């Protein structure tokens, strides 16, 4: 069973540090993209079929890997719910910082 947390994804044995992104495709398809934060490929052990890593050692291009879950994937709803919760918490945190800046510096919102 795969569990989506705020900063990681786990299947009970492997744990991968991650970040979420919502609907970031150029073709407009609705999806949740999960990016690995480490090079240890633990996200690949959790999502063996969906995992993508386009690293190329010949050109010194290294990436950490990602998983893209579309609406027809069985884990999409759980991933989407957690990604939206993370995004909402981030928005609240940033708005609080803006309010502090407004009160201290007396500047309008930016």
XYZ file of C-alpha atoms in Angstrom:
110
model
C 0.000 0.000 0.000
C 1.414 3.346 -1.050
C 0.924 6.273 1.302
C 1.306 9.911 0.236
C 2.603 12.263 2.920
C 3.484 15.943 2.825
C 7.195 15.460 2.169
C 7.501 11.790 1.243
C 5.887 8.732 -0.286
C 6.202 5.289 1.256
C 5.149 1.744 0.513
C 5.981 0.410 3.965
C 9.567 -0.605 3.185
C 10.900 2.192 0.961
C 10.539 5.905 1.642
C 11.216 8.607 -0.951
C 11.552 12.339 -0.281
C 9.388 14.143 -2.825
C 7.704 17.322 -3.982
C 4.417 17.643 -5.860
C 3.349 19.604 -8.909
C -0.191 19.885 -10.266
C -1.239 20.085 -13.919
C 2.139 21.185 -15.301
C 2.000 19.507 -18.721
C 2.218 21.474 -21.948
C -0.413 19.261 -23.588
C -2.950 20.318 -20.943
C -3.631 16.865 -19.507
C -4.625 16.906 -15.860
C -2.029 15.126 -13.741
C -0.019 15.019 -10.543
C 3.748 14.990 -10.995
C 5.819 13.672 -8.115
C 9.481 14.709 -8.162
C 12.178 12.854 -6.223
C 14.446 14.979 -4.044
C 17.249 12.396 -3.767
C 19.350 10.516 -6.289
C 18.883 7.157 -4.500
C 16.041 5.990 -6.834
C 13.786 5.047 -3.935
C 10.863 6.611 -5.822
C 11.604 4.132 -8.607
C 11.346 1.222 -6.184
C 7.925 2.449 -5.043
C 6.570 3.245 -8.537
C 8.410 0.776 -10.741
C 6.180 1.135 -13.821
C 5.529 4.898 -13.729
C 9.032 6.068 -12.747
C 10.987 8.164 -15.272
C 14.601 9.255 -15.028
C 16.190 10.799 -18.110
C 19.722 11.123 -16.732
C 22.514 10.903 -19.283
C 26.005 10.383 -17.880
C 27.598 10.901 -21.292
C 26.510 14.548 -21.335
C 26.690 15.089 -17.564
C 22.932 15.611 -17.350
C 21.538 14.192 -14.138
C 18.022 14.403 -12.806
C 16.479 12.875 -9.740
C 13.472 11.213 -11.371
C 9.728 11.713 -11.421
C 6.376 9.970 -11.568
C 3.405 11.346 -13.485
C -0.043 10.117 -12.423
C -2.963 10.818 -14.738
C -6.688 10.732 -13.932
C -7.065 7.085 -14.959
C -4.388 5.863 -12.498
C -5.756 4.159 -9.337
C -3.530 6.266 -7.031
C -4.364 9.573 -8.731
C -7.076 10.643 -6.258
C -4.897 10.097 -3.188
C -1.911 11.849 -4.774
C -4.080 14.750 -5.950
C -5.624 15.232 -2.503
C -2.214 15.363 -0.821
C -0.742 17.644 -3.492
C -3.648 20.079 -3.127
C -3.254 20.055 0.668
C 0.453 20.853 0.321
C -0.302 23.630 -2.162
C -2.967 25.123 0.112
C -0.638 25.063 3.139
C 2.060 26.771 1.054
C -0.371 29.474 -0.061
C -1.437 30.163 3.524
C 2.207 30.378 4.627
C 3.104 32.794 1.828
C 0.070 34.998 2.520
C 1.091 35.233 6.179
C 4.577 36.331 5.093
C 3.080 38.958 2.801
C 0.965 40.297 5.652
C 4.052 40.639 7.846
C 5.884 42.494 5.085
C 2.917 44.791 4.548
C 2.685 45.636 8.229
C 6.427 46.164 8.665
C 7.236 48.016 5.463
C 3.831 49.474 4.672
C 4.006 48.263 1.081
C 1.122 47.071 -1.031
C 0.676 43.429 -1.967
C 2.937 42.027 -4.646
